[in-house]
Amino acid sequence: MKYISTSFLQLAVFVILLSLLITFLNMFGIPNPFYNPFDRPAATPRPVTPVSGSLGADEQATIDVFKQMSSSVAYIINSKNRDSMLELDMMDLPQGSGTGIVWDHDGHIVTNFHVIENAESIDVTLYDQSVWRARYVGGDPNTDLAVIRVGAPQSRLQPILLGTSHDLQVGQKVL
């Protein structure tokens, strides 16, 4: 009887240690090695209903602005250096992301302060999918604005087009 209880205790300790290991791996973004997404039955796709009708003038104007300005949008990843438990070395782990706009051909990018707050490294992906390391230039947490700068060549930077505000009317739509 003592042998059975010892084996049961060993099994219980093993199960607990295994679940702690999986939880620990998940904390560092390492997927569960025992999970296989292909073991699940395939989902049945739902039918897609085509959009009918023409676009309104307001919708078309928004689409046109997006098409014209999307090359000025940058994707920003804020990373922090962490010890890698598996490789015994430092690695950059993303801690946040967001977007910004290319301000000029000198590589200045305007973003929200919370996007780059506490960053140890900042990587920026431009519209052409090129990735550049950025450096913090300055910012203000109270207004949630920040400026970073990349060393990309001018040919890869598409600064946002700026409009004027002196002739705006109350209630006018601004994008």
Coordinates of N, CA, C and O in Angstrom, one line a residue:
M1 N 0.8 -1.2 0.0 CA 0.0 0.0 0.0 C 0.9 1.3 0.0 O 0.5 2.2 -0.6
K2 N 2.0 1.2 0.7 CA 2.9 2.3 0.8 C 3.5 2.6 -0.6 O 3.6 3.8 -1.0
Y3 N 3.7 1.6 -1.4 CA 4.3 1.8 -2.8 C 3.3 2.5 -3.7 O 3.6 3.4 -4.5
I4 N 2.0 2.2 -3.6 CA 1.0 2.9 -4.4 C 0.9 4.3 -4.0 O 0.8 5.2 -4.9
S5 N 0.9 4.7 -2.8 CA 0.8 6.1 -2.4 C 2.0 6.9 -2.8 O 1.9 8.0 -3.2
T6 N 3.2 6.3 -2.7 CA 4.4 7.0 -3.2 C 4.3 7.2 -4.7 O 4.7 8.3 -5.2
S7 N 3.9 6.2 -5.5 CA 3.7 6.4 -6.9 C 2.7 7.5 -7.2 O 2.9 8.3 -8.1
F8 N 1.6 7.5 -6.5 CA 0.6 8.5 -6.7 C 1.2 9.9 -6.4 O 0.9 10.8 -7.1
L9 N 1.9 10.0 -5.3 CA 2.5 11.3 -4.9 C 3.5 11.7 -6.0 O 3.6 12.9 -6.4
Q10 N 4.3 10.8 -6.5 CA 5.3 11.1 -7.6 C 4.5 11.6 -8.8 O 5.0 12.6 -9.5
L11 N 3.5 10.9 -9.2 CA 2.7 11.3 -10.3 C 2.1 12.7 -10.1 O 2.1 13.6 -11.0
A12 N 1.6 13.0 -9.0 CA 1.0 14.3 -8.7 C 2.0 15.4 -8.7 O 1.8 16.5 -9.3
V13 N 3.2 15.2 -8.2 CA 4.3 16.1 -8.3 C 4.7 16.4 -9.7 O 4.9 17.5 -10.1
F14 N 4.8 15.3 -10.5 CA 5.1 15.4 -11.9 C 4.1 16.3 -12.7 O 4.5 17.2 -13.4
V15 N 2.8 16.0 -12.5 CA 1.8 16.8 -13.1 C 1.8 18.3 -12.7 O 1.7 19.2 -13.6
I16 N 2.0 18.5 -11.5 CA 2.1 19.9 -11.0 C 3.3 20.6 -11.6 O 3.2 21.7 -12.1
L17 N 4.5 20.0 -11.6 CA 5.7 20.5 -12.2 C 5.5 20.8 -13.7 O 5.9 21.8 -14.3
L18 N 4.9 19.9 -14.4 CA 4.6 20.0 -15.8 C 3.7 21.2 -16.1 O 3.9 22.0 -17.0
S19 N 2.6 21.4 -15.3 CA 1.7 22.5 -15.5 C 2.4 23.8 -15.2 O 2.2 24.8 -15.8
L20 N 3.3 23.8 -14.2 CA 4.1 25.0 -13.9 C 5.0 25.4 -15.0 O 5.2 26.6 -15.3
L21 N 5.7 24.4 -15.6 CA 6.6 24.6 -16.7 C 5.8 25.2 -17.9 O 6.3 26.2 -18.5
I22 N 4.6 24.7 -18.2 CA 3.8 25.2 -19.3 C 3.4 26.7 -19.0 O 3.5 27.5 -19.9
T23 N 3.0 26.9 -17.8 CA 2.6 28.3 -17.4 C 3.8 29.2 -17.5 O 3.7 30.4 -18.0
F24 N 5.0 28.8 -17.1 CA 6.2 29.6 -17.1 C 6.6 29.9 -18.6 O 6.9 31.0 -18.9
L25 N 6.5 28.9 -19.5 CA 6.8 29.1 -20.9 C 5.8 30.1 -21.5 O 6.2 31.0 -22.3
N26 N 4.5 30.0 -21.1 CA 3.6 31.0 -21.7 C 3.8 32.4 -21.2 O 3.5 33.3 -22.0
M27 N 4.4 32.6 -20.0 CA 4.7 33.9 -19.5 C 5.7 34.6 -20.4 O 5.7 35.8 -20.6
F28 N 6.6 33.8 -21.1 CA 7.6 34.4 -21.9 C 7.3 34.2 -23.4 O 8.1 34.3 -24.3
G29 N 6.0 34.0 -23.7 CA 5.6 33.9 -25.1 C 6.0 32.6 -25.8 O 5.9 32.6 -27.0
I30 N 6.4 31.6 -25.1 CA 6.8 30.4 -25.7 C 5.6 29.5 -25.8 O 5.0 29.2 -24.7
P31 N 5.2 29.0 -26.9 CA 3.9 28.2 -27.0 C 4.1 26.9 -26.3 O 5.1 26.3 -26.1
N32 N 2.9 26.4 -25.9 CA 2.8 25.1 -25.2 C 3.3 24.0 -26.2 O 2.8 23.8 -27.3
P33 N 4.4 23.3 -25.8 CA 4.9 22.2 -26.7 C 4.0 21.1 -26.9 O 4.2 20.3 -27.8
F34 N 3.0 20.9 -26.1 CA 2.1 19.8 -26.2 C 0.8 20.1 -26.9 O -0.1 19.3 -27.2
Y35 N 0.6 21.4 -27.3 CA -0.6 21.8 -28.0 C -0.4 21.7 -29.5 O 0.6 22.2 -30.0
N36 N -1.2 21.1 -30.2 CA -1.2 21.0 -31.6 C -2.5 21.5 -32.2 O -3.5 20.9 -32.1
P37 N -2.5 22.7 -32.8 CA -3.7 23.3 -33.4 C -4.3 22.4 -34.5 O -5.5 22.6 -34.8
F38 N -3.5 21.5 -35.1 CA -4.1 20.7 -36.1 C -4.9 19.5 -35.6 O -5.5 18.8 -36.4
D39 N -4.8 19.3 -34.3 CA -5.6 18.2 -33.7 C -7.1 18.6 -33.6 O -8.0 17.7 -33.4
R40 N -7.4 19.9 -33.8 CA -8.8 20.3 -33.7 C -9.5 20.2 -35.0 O -8.9 20.3 -36.0
P41 N -10.8 19.9 -35.0 CA -11.5 19.8 -36.2 C -11.6 21.1 -36.9 O -11.6 22.2 -36.3
A42 N -11.5 21.1 -38.3 CA -11.6 22.3 -39.0 C -12.9 23.0 -38.9 O -14.0 22.4 -38.8
A43 N -12.9 24.3 -38.8 CA -14.1 25.1 -38.7 C -14.8 25.2 -40.1 O -14.1 25.2 -41.1
T44 N -16.1 25.2 -40.1 CA -16.8 25.4 -41.4 C -16.9 26.9 -41.7 O -17.4 27.7 -40.9
P45 N -16.4 27.3 -42.9 CA -16.5 28.7 -43.2 C -17.9 29.2 -43.4 O -18.7 28.4 -43.9
R46 N -18.2 30.4 -43.0 CA -19.5 31.0 -43.2 C -19.6 31.6 -44.6 O -18.6 32.0 -45.1
P47 N -20.8 31.6 -45.1 CA -20.9 32.2 -46.5 C -20.7 33.7 -46.4 O -21.0 34.4 -45.4
V48 N -20.1 34.3 -47.4 CA -19.8 35.7 -47.4 C -20.8 36.4 -48.3 O -21.1 36.0 -49.4
T49 N -21.4 37.5 -47.7 CA -22.4 38.2 -48.4 C -21.7 39.4 -49.1 O -21.1 40.2 -48.5
P50 N -21.8 39.5 -50.4 CA -21.1 40.6 -51.1 C -21.8 41.9 -50.8 O -23.0 42.0 -50.6
V51 N -20.9 43.0 -50.7 CA -21.5 44.3 -50.5 C -22.1 44.8 -51.7 O -21.5 44.8 -52.8
S52 N -23.3 45.3 -51.6 CA -23.9 45.8 -52.8 C -24.2 47.3 -52.7 O -24.1 47.9 -51.6
G53 N -24.4 47.9 -53.8 CA -24.6 49.4 -53.8 C -23.4 50.2 -54.0 O -22.2 49.7 -53.9
S54 N -23.5 51.4 -54.3 CA -22.4 52.3 -54.5 C -22.0 53.0 -53.2 O -22.8 53.0 -52.3
L55 N -20.8 53.5 -53.2 CA -20.3 54.2 -52.0 C -20.9 55.6 -52.0 O -21.0 56.2 -53.0
G56 N -21.1 56.1 -50.8 CA -21.5 57.5 -50.6 C -20.3 58.4 -50.8 O -19.1 57.9 -50.7
A57 N -20.5 59.6 -51.1 CA -19.5 60.6 -51.3 C -18.5 60.7 -50.1 O -17.3 60.8 -50.2
D58 N -19.1 60.6 -48.9 CA -18.3 60.7 -47.7 C -17.4 59.5 -47.5 O -16.2 59.6 -47.2
E59 N -17.9 58.3 -47.8 CA -17.1 57.1 -47.8 C -16.0 57.1 -48.8 O -14.9 56.7 -48.5
Q60 N -16.3 57.5 -50.0 CA -15.3 57.6 -51.1 C -14.2 58.6 -50.7 O -13.0 58.3 -51.0
A61 N -14.6 59.7 -50.1 CA -13.6 60.7 -49.7 C -12.6 60.1 -48.6 O -11.4 60.3 -48.7
T62 N -13.2 59.3 -47.7 CA -12.3 58.7 -46.7 C -11.4 57.6 -47.3 O -10.2 57.5 -47.0
I63 N -11.9 56.9 -48.2 CA -11.1 55.9 -49.0 C -10.0 56.6 -49.7 O -8.8 56.1 -49.7
D64 N -10.3 57.7 -50.4 CA -9.3 58.4 -51.1 C -8.2 58.9 -50.2 O -7.0 58.9 -50.6
V65 N -8.5 59.5 -49.1 CA -7.5 59.9 -48.1 C -6.7 58.8 -47.6 O -5.4 58.9 -47.6
F66 N -7.3 57.6 -47.3 CA -6.5 56.5 -46.9 C -5.5 56.1 -48.0 O -4.3 55.9 -47.7
K67 N -5.9 56.0 -49.2 CA -5.0 55.6 -50.3 C -3.9 56.6 -50.5 O -2.8 56.2 -50.8
Q68 N -4.2 57.9 -50.3 CA -3.2 58.9 -50.5 C -2.2 59.0 -49.4 O -1.0 59.2 -49.6
M69 N -2.6 58.7 -48.2 CA -1.8 58.9 -47.0 C -1.2 57.6 -46.4 O -0.3 57.7 -45.5
S70 N -1.6 56.5 -46.8 CA -1.2 55.2 -46.1 C 0.3 55.0 -46.2 O 0.9 54.4 -45.4
S71 N 1.0 55.5 -47.3 CA 2.4 55.4 -47.4 C 3.2 56.2 -46.4 O 4.4 56.1 -46.2
S72 N 2.5 57.1 -45.6 CA 3.1 57.9 -44.6 C 2.9 57.4 -43.2 O 3.4 58.0 -42.2
V73 N 2.3 56.2 -43.1 CA 2.0 55.6 -41.8 C 3.2 54.6 -41.5 O 3.6 53.8 -42.4
A74 N 3.7 54.6 -40.3 CA 4.7 53.7 -39.8 C 4.2 52.9 -38.7 O 3.4 53.3 -37.9
Y75 N 4.6 51.6 -38.7 CA 4.3 50.7 -37.6 C 5.5 50.6 -36.6 O 6.6 50.4 -37.0
I76 N 5.2 50.8 -35.3 CA 6.2 50.9 -34.3 C 6.1 49.8 -33.3 O 5.1 49.5 -32.8
I77 N 7.3 49.2 -33.0 CA 7.3 48.1 -32.0 C 8.3 48.6 -30.9 O 9.5 49.0 -31.2
N78 N 7.8 48.6 -29.7 CA 8.6 49.1 -28.5 C 9.1 47.8 -27.8 O 8.3 47.0 -27.4
S79 N 10.4 47.6 -27.6 CA 10.9 46.4 -27.0 C 11.7 46.8 -25.8 O 12.3 47.9 -25.7
K80 N 11.9 45.8 -24.9 CA 12.7 45.9 -23.8 C 13.6 44.7 -23.8 O 13.3 43.6 -24.2
N81 N 14.9 44.9 -23.3 CA 15.8 43.8 -23.2 C 15.4 42.9 -22.0 O 15.2 43.4 -20.9
R82 N 15.4 41.6 -22.2 CA 15.1 40.6 -21.2 C 16.1 39.5 -21.2 O 16.6 39.2 -22.3
D83 N 16.3 38.9 -20.1 CA 17.2 37.7 -20.1 C 16.4 36.5 -20.7 O 15.2 36.3 -20.3
S84 N 17.0 35.8 -21.6 CA 16.4 34.7 -22.2 C 16.8 33.5 -21.3 O 17.9 33.1 -21.1
M85 N 15.8 32.8 -20.8 CA 16.0 31.7 -19.9 C 16.5 30.5 -20.7 O 17.2 29.6 -20.2
L86 N 16.2 30.4 -22.0 CA 16.6 29.2 -22.8 C 18.0 29.4 -23.4 O 18.6 28.4 -23.6
E87 N 18.4 30.6 -23.7 CA 19.6 30.8 -24.4 C 20.7 31.5 -23.5 O 21.8 31.7 -24.0
L88 N 20.4 31.8 -22.3 CA 21.3 32.5 -21.3 C 21.9 33.7 -22.0 O 23.1 34.0 -21.9
D89 N 21.0 34.5 -22.6 CA 21.5 35.7 -23.2 C 20.4 36.7 -23.3 O 19.2 36.4 -23.0
M90 N 20.7 38.0 -23.6 CA 19.7 39.0 -23.7 C 19.0 39.0 -25.0 O 19.6 38.7 -26.0
M91 N 17.7 39.3 -25.0 CA 16.9 39.4 -26.2 C 15.9 40.5 -26.1 O 15.5 40.9 -25.0
D92 N 15.5 41.1 -27.2 CA 14.5 42.1 -27.2 C 13.1 41.5 -27.3 O 12.9 40.7 -28.1
L93 N 12.3 41.8 -26.3 CA 10.9 41.3 -26.3 C 10.0 42.4 -26.5 O 10.1 43.4 -25.7
P94 N 9.1 42.3 -27.4 CA 8.1 43.4 -27.6 C 7.3 43.6 -26.4 O 6.8 42.7 -25.8
Q95 N 7.1 44.9 -26.1 CA 6.2 45.2 -24.9 C 5.1 46.1 -25.3 O 4.2 46.4 -24.5
G96 N 5.1 46.6 -26.6 CA 4.0 47.4 -27.1 C 4.2 47.7 -28.5 O 5.3 47.6 -29.1
S97 N 3.1 48.2 -29.1 CA 3.2 48.6 -30.5 C 2.2 49.7 -30.8 O 1.2 49.9 -30.0
G98 N 2.3 50.3 -31.9 CA 1.4 51.3 -32.4 C 1.8 51.9 -33.7 O 2.6 51.3 -34.4
T99 N 1.2 53.0 -34.1 CA 1.5 53.6 -35.3 C 2.0 55.0 -35.1 O 1.9 55.6 -34.1
G100 N 2.6 55.5 -36.2 CA 3.0 56.9 -36.2 C 3.0 57.4 -37.6 O 2.7 56.7 -38.6
I101 N 3.3 58.7 -37.8 CA 3.3 59.3 -39.2 C 4.7 59.8 -39.5 O 5.3 60.4 -38.6
V102 N 5.1 59.6 -40.7 CA 6.4 60.1 -41.2 C 6.2 61.6 -41.3 O 5.3 62.1 -42.1
W103 N 7.0 62.4 -40.6 CA 6.8 63.8 -40.6 C 7.6 64.5 -41.7 O 7.2 65.5 -42.3
D104 N 8.9 64.1 -41.9 CA 9.7 64.7 -42.9 C 10.7 63.7 -43.5 O 10.8 62.6 -43.1
H105 N 11.5 64.2 -44.4 CA 12.5 63.4 -45.1 C 13.7 63.2 -44.2 O 14.6 62.4 -44.6
D106 N 13.8 63.8 -43.1 CA 14.9 63.6 -42.2 C 14.7 62.4 -41.3 O 15.6 62.1 -40.5
G107 N 13.6 61.7 -41.4 CA 13.3 60.5 -40.7 C 12.5 60.7 -39.4 O 12.4 59.8 -38.6
H108 N 12.0 61.9 -39.1 CA 11.2 62.2 -37.9 C 9.9 61.5 -38.0 O 9.2 61.6 -39.1
I109 N 9.4 60.8 -37.0 CA 8.1 60.2 -37.0 C 7.4 60.6 -35.7 O 8.0 60.6 -34.6
V110 N 6.2 61.1 -35.9 CA 5.4 61.5 -34.8 C 4.5 60.4 -34.4 O 3.8 59.7 -35.2
T111 N 4.4 60.1 -33.1 CA 3.6 59.0 -32.5 C 3.0 59.4 -31.2 O 3.3 60.5 -30.7
N112 N 2.4 58.5 -30.5 CA 1.9 58.7 -29.2 C 3.0 58.3 -28.2 O 3.7 57.3 -28.4
F113 N 3.1 59.1 -27.1 CA 4.1 58.8 -26.1 C 3.9 57.4 -25.5 O 4.9 56.7 -25.3
H114 N 2.7 57.0 -25.3 CA 2.5 55.7 -24.7 C 3.0 54.5 -25.5 O 3.2 53.4 -25.0
V115 N 3.1 54.8 -26.8 CA 3.6 53.7 -27.7 C 5.1 53.4 -27.5 O 5.5 52.3 -27.5
I116 N 5.9 54.5 -27.1 CA 7.3 54.3 -27.0 C 7.8 54.4 -25.5 O 9.0 54.3 -25.2
E117 N 6.9 54.6 -24.6 CA 7.2 54.8 -23.2 C 8.0 53.6 -22.7 O 7.6 52.5 -22.9
N118 N 9.1 53.9 -22.0 CA 9.9 52.8 -21.3 C 10.6 51.9 -22.3 O 11.0 50.8 -21.9
A119 N 10.7 52.3 -23.6 CA 11.3 51.4 -24.6 C 12.8 51.4 -24.4 O 13.4 52.5 -24.1
E120 N 13.4 50.3 -24.6 CA 14.9 50.2 -24.6 C 15.3 50.1 -26.1 O 16.5 50.4 -26.4
S121 N 14.4 49.7 -27.0 CA 14.7 49.7 -28.4 C 13.4 50.0 -29.1 O 12.3 49.5 -28.6
I122 N 13.4 50.7 -30.2 CA 12.3 51.0 -31.0 C 12.5 50.6 -32.5 O 13.5 51.1 -33.0
D123 N 11.7 49.7 -33.0 CA 11.8 49.4 -34.4 C 10.6 49.9 -35.2 O 9.5 49.8 -34.7
V124 N 10.9 50.5 -36.4 CA 9.9 51.1 -37.2 C 9.8 50.4 -38.5 O 10.8 50.2 -39.2
T125 N 8.6 49.9 -38.9 CA 8.4 49.4 -40.2 C 7.7 50.4 -41.1 O 6.6 50.9 -40.7
L126 N 8.3 50.7 -42.2 CA 7.8 51.7 -43.1 C 6.8 51.0 -44.1 O 6.7 49.8 -44.1
Y127 N 6.2 51.8 -44.9 CA 5.2 51.4 -45.9 C 5.7 50.3 -46.8 O 5.1 49.4 -47.2
D128 N 7.0 50.4 -47.2 CA 7.6 49.5 -48.1 C 8.1 48.2 -47.4 O 8.8 47.4 -48.0
Q129 N 7.7 48.0 -46.1 CA 8.0 46.9 -45.3 C 9.5 46.8 -44.8 O 9.9 45.8 -44.2
S130 N 10.3 47.9 -45.1 CA 11.6 48.0 -44.5 C 11.6 48.3 -43.0 O 10.7 49.1 -42.6
V131 N 12.5 47.7 -42.3 CA 12.5 47.9 -40.8 C 13.7 48.7 -40.4 O 14.8 48.4 -40.9
W132 N 13.5 49.7 -39.6 CA 14.6 50.6 -39.1 C 14.6 50.7 -37.6 O 13.5 50.8 -37.0
R133 N 15.8 50.8 -37.0 CA 15.9 51.1 -35.6 C 15.7 52.6 -35.4 O 16.3 53.4 -36.2
A134 N 14.9 53.0 -34.5 CA 14.7 54.4 -34.2 C 15.3 54.8 -32.9 O 15.5 54.0 -32.0
R135 N 15.5 56.1 -32.8 CA 15.9 56.6 -31.5 C 14.9 57.7 -31.1 O 14.3 58.4 -31.9
Y136 N 14.8 57.8 -29.8 CA 13.8 58.7 -29.2 C 14.4 60.2 -29.3 O 15.6 60.4 -28.9
V137 N 13.6 61.1 -29.8 CA 14.0 62.5 -29.9 C 13.5 63.3 -28.8 O 14.2 64.1 -28.2
G138 N 12.2 63.1 -28.5 CA 11.6 63.9 -27.4 C 10.1 63.6 -27.4 O 9.5 63.0 -28.3
G139 N 9.5 64.0 -26.3 CA 8.0 63.7 -26.1 C 7.5 64.4 -24.9 O 8.2 64.9 -24.0
D140 N 6.2 64.3 -24.8 CA 5.5 64.8 -23.6 C 4.4 63.9 -23.2 O 3.4 63.7 -23.9
P141 N 4.5 63.2 -22.1 CA 3.5 62.3 -21.6 C 2.2 62.9 -21.3 O 1.1 62.3 -21.4
N142 N 2.2 64.2 -21.0 CA 0.9 64.9 -20.7 C 0.0 65.1 -21.9 O -1.2 65.1 -21.8
T143 N 0.6 65.3 -23.0 CA -0.2 65.4 -24.3 C -0.1 64.1 -25.1 O -0.7 64.1 -26.2
D144 N 0.6 63.1 -24.6 CA 0.7 61.8 -25.3 C 1.3 61.9 -26.7 O 0.8 61.2 -27.6
L145 N 2.3 62.8 -26.8 CA 2.9 62.9 -28.1 C 4.4 62.7 -28.0 O 5.0 63.0 -26.9
A146 N 5.0 62.0 -29.0 CA 6.4 61.8 -29.0 C 7.0 61.8 -30.4 O 6.2 61.6 -31.4
V147 N 8.3 62.1 -30.5 CA 9.0 62.1 -31.8 C 10.1 61.1 -31.7 O 10.9 61.2 -30.8
I148 N 10.2 60.3 -32.7 CA 11.4 59.4 -32.8 C 12.0 59.6 -34.2 O 11.4 60.3 -35.0
R149 N 13.2 59.1 -34.4 CA 13.8 59.3 -35.7 C 14.5 58.0 -36.2 O 15.1 57.3 -35.4
V150 N 14.3 57.8 -37.5 CA 14.9 56.6 -38.2 C 16.0 57.1 -39.1 O 15.9 58.3 -39.6
G151 N 17.0 56.3 -39.4 CA 18.0 56.7 -40.4 C 17.8 56.2 -41.8 O 18.7 55.9 -42.5
A152 N 16.5 56.1 -42.2 CA 16.2 55.6 -43.5 C 16.5 56.6 -44.5 O 16.5 57.8 -44.3
P153 N 16.9 56.2 -45.7 CA 17.2 57.1 -46.8 C 15.9 57.9 -47.2 O 14.8 57.4 -47.1
Q154 N 16.1 59.1 -47.7 CA 14.9 59.9 -48.1 C 14.0 59.2 -49.1 O 12.8 59.4 -49.0
S155 N 14.5 58.4 -49.9 CA 13.7 57.7 -50.9 C 12.7 56.8 -50.3 O 11.7 56.4 -50.9
R156 N 12.9 56.3 -49.1 CA 12.0 55.4 -48.4 C 11.0 56.1 -47.6 O 10.1 55.5 -47.1
L157 N 11.2 57.4 -47.3 CA 10.3 58.1 -46.4 C 9.3 59.0 -47.2 O 9.6 59.7 -48.1
Q158 N 8.0 58.8 -46.9 CA 6.9 59.5 -47.5 C 6.3 60.4 -46.5 O 5.3 59.9 -45.8
P159 N 6.7 61.6 -46.3 CA 6.1 62.5 -45.3 C 4.6 62.7 -45.5 O 4.2 62.8 -46.7
I160 N 3.9 62.8 -44.4 CA 2.5 63.1 -44.5 C 2.2 64.5 -45.1 O 3.0 65.4 -44.9
L161 N 1.2 64.6 -45.9 CA 0.8 65.9 -46.4 C 0.1 66.7 -45.4 O -0.8 66.1 -44.7
L162 N 0.4 67.9 -45.2 CA -0.2 68.8 -44.2 C -1.2 69.7 -44.8 O -0.9 70.3 -45.9
G163 N -2.3 69.9 -44.1 CA -3.3 70.9 -44.6 C -3.2 72.1 -43.7 O -2.4 72.2 -42.7
T164 N -4.1 73.1 -43.9 CA -4.1 74.3 -43.1 C -5.4 74.2 -42.3 O -6.4 73.5 -42.7
S165 N -5.5 74.9 -41.2 CA -6.6 74.9 -40.4 C -7.3 76.3 -40.3 O -8.4 76.5 -39.7
H166 N -6.7 77.3 -41.0 CA -7.3 78.6 -40.9 C -8.6 78.8 -41.6 O -9.4 79.7 -41.2
D167 N -9.0 77.9 -42.5 CA -10.3 78.1 -43.2 C -11.3 77.0 -42.8 O -12.3 76.8 -43.5
L168 N -11.0 76.2 -41.7 CA -11.9 75.2 -41.3 C -13.2 75.8 -40.7 O -13.1 76.9 -40.1
Q169 N -14.3 75.1 -40.8 CA -15.5 75.5 -40.2 C -15.9 74.6 -39.1 O -15.6 73.4 -39.2
V170 N -16.7 75.0 -38.1 CA -17.2 74.2 -37.1 C -18.0 73.1 -37.7 O -18.9 73.4 -38.5
G171 N -17.8 71.9 -37.3 CA -18.5 70.7 -37.8 C -17.9 70.1 -39.1 O -18.4 69.1 -39.5
Q172 N -16.9 70.7 -39.6 CA -16.3 70.2 -40.8 C -15.5 68.9 -40.5 O -14.8 68.9 -39.4
K173 N -15.6 67.9 -41.3 CA -14.9 66.6 -41.1 C -13.4 66.8 -41.4 O -13.0 67.4 -42.4
V174 N -12.5 66.3 -40.5 CA -11.1 66.4 -40.6 C -10.5 65.0 -40.4 O -10.8 64.3 -39.5
L175 N -9.7 64.6 -41.3 CA -9.0 63.3 -41.2 C -7.5 63.5 -41.1 O -6.9 64.4 -41.7

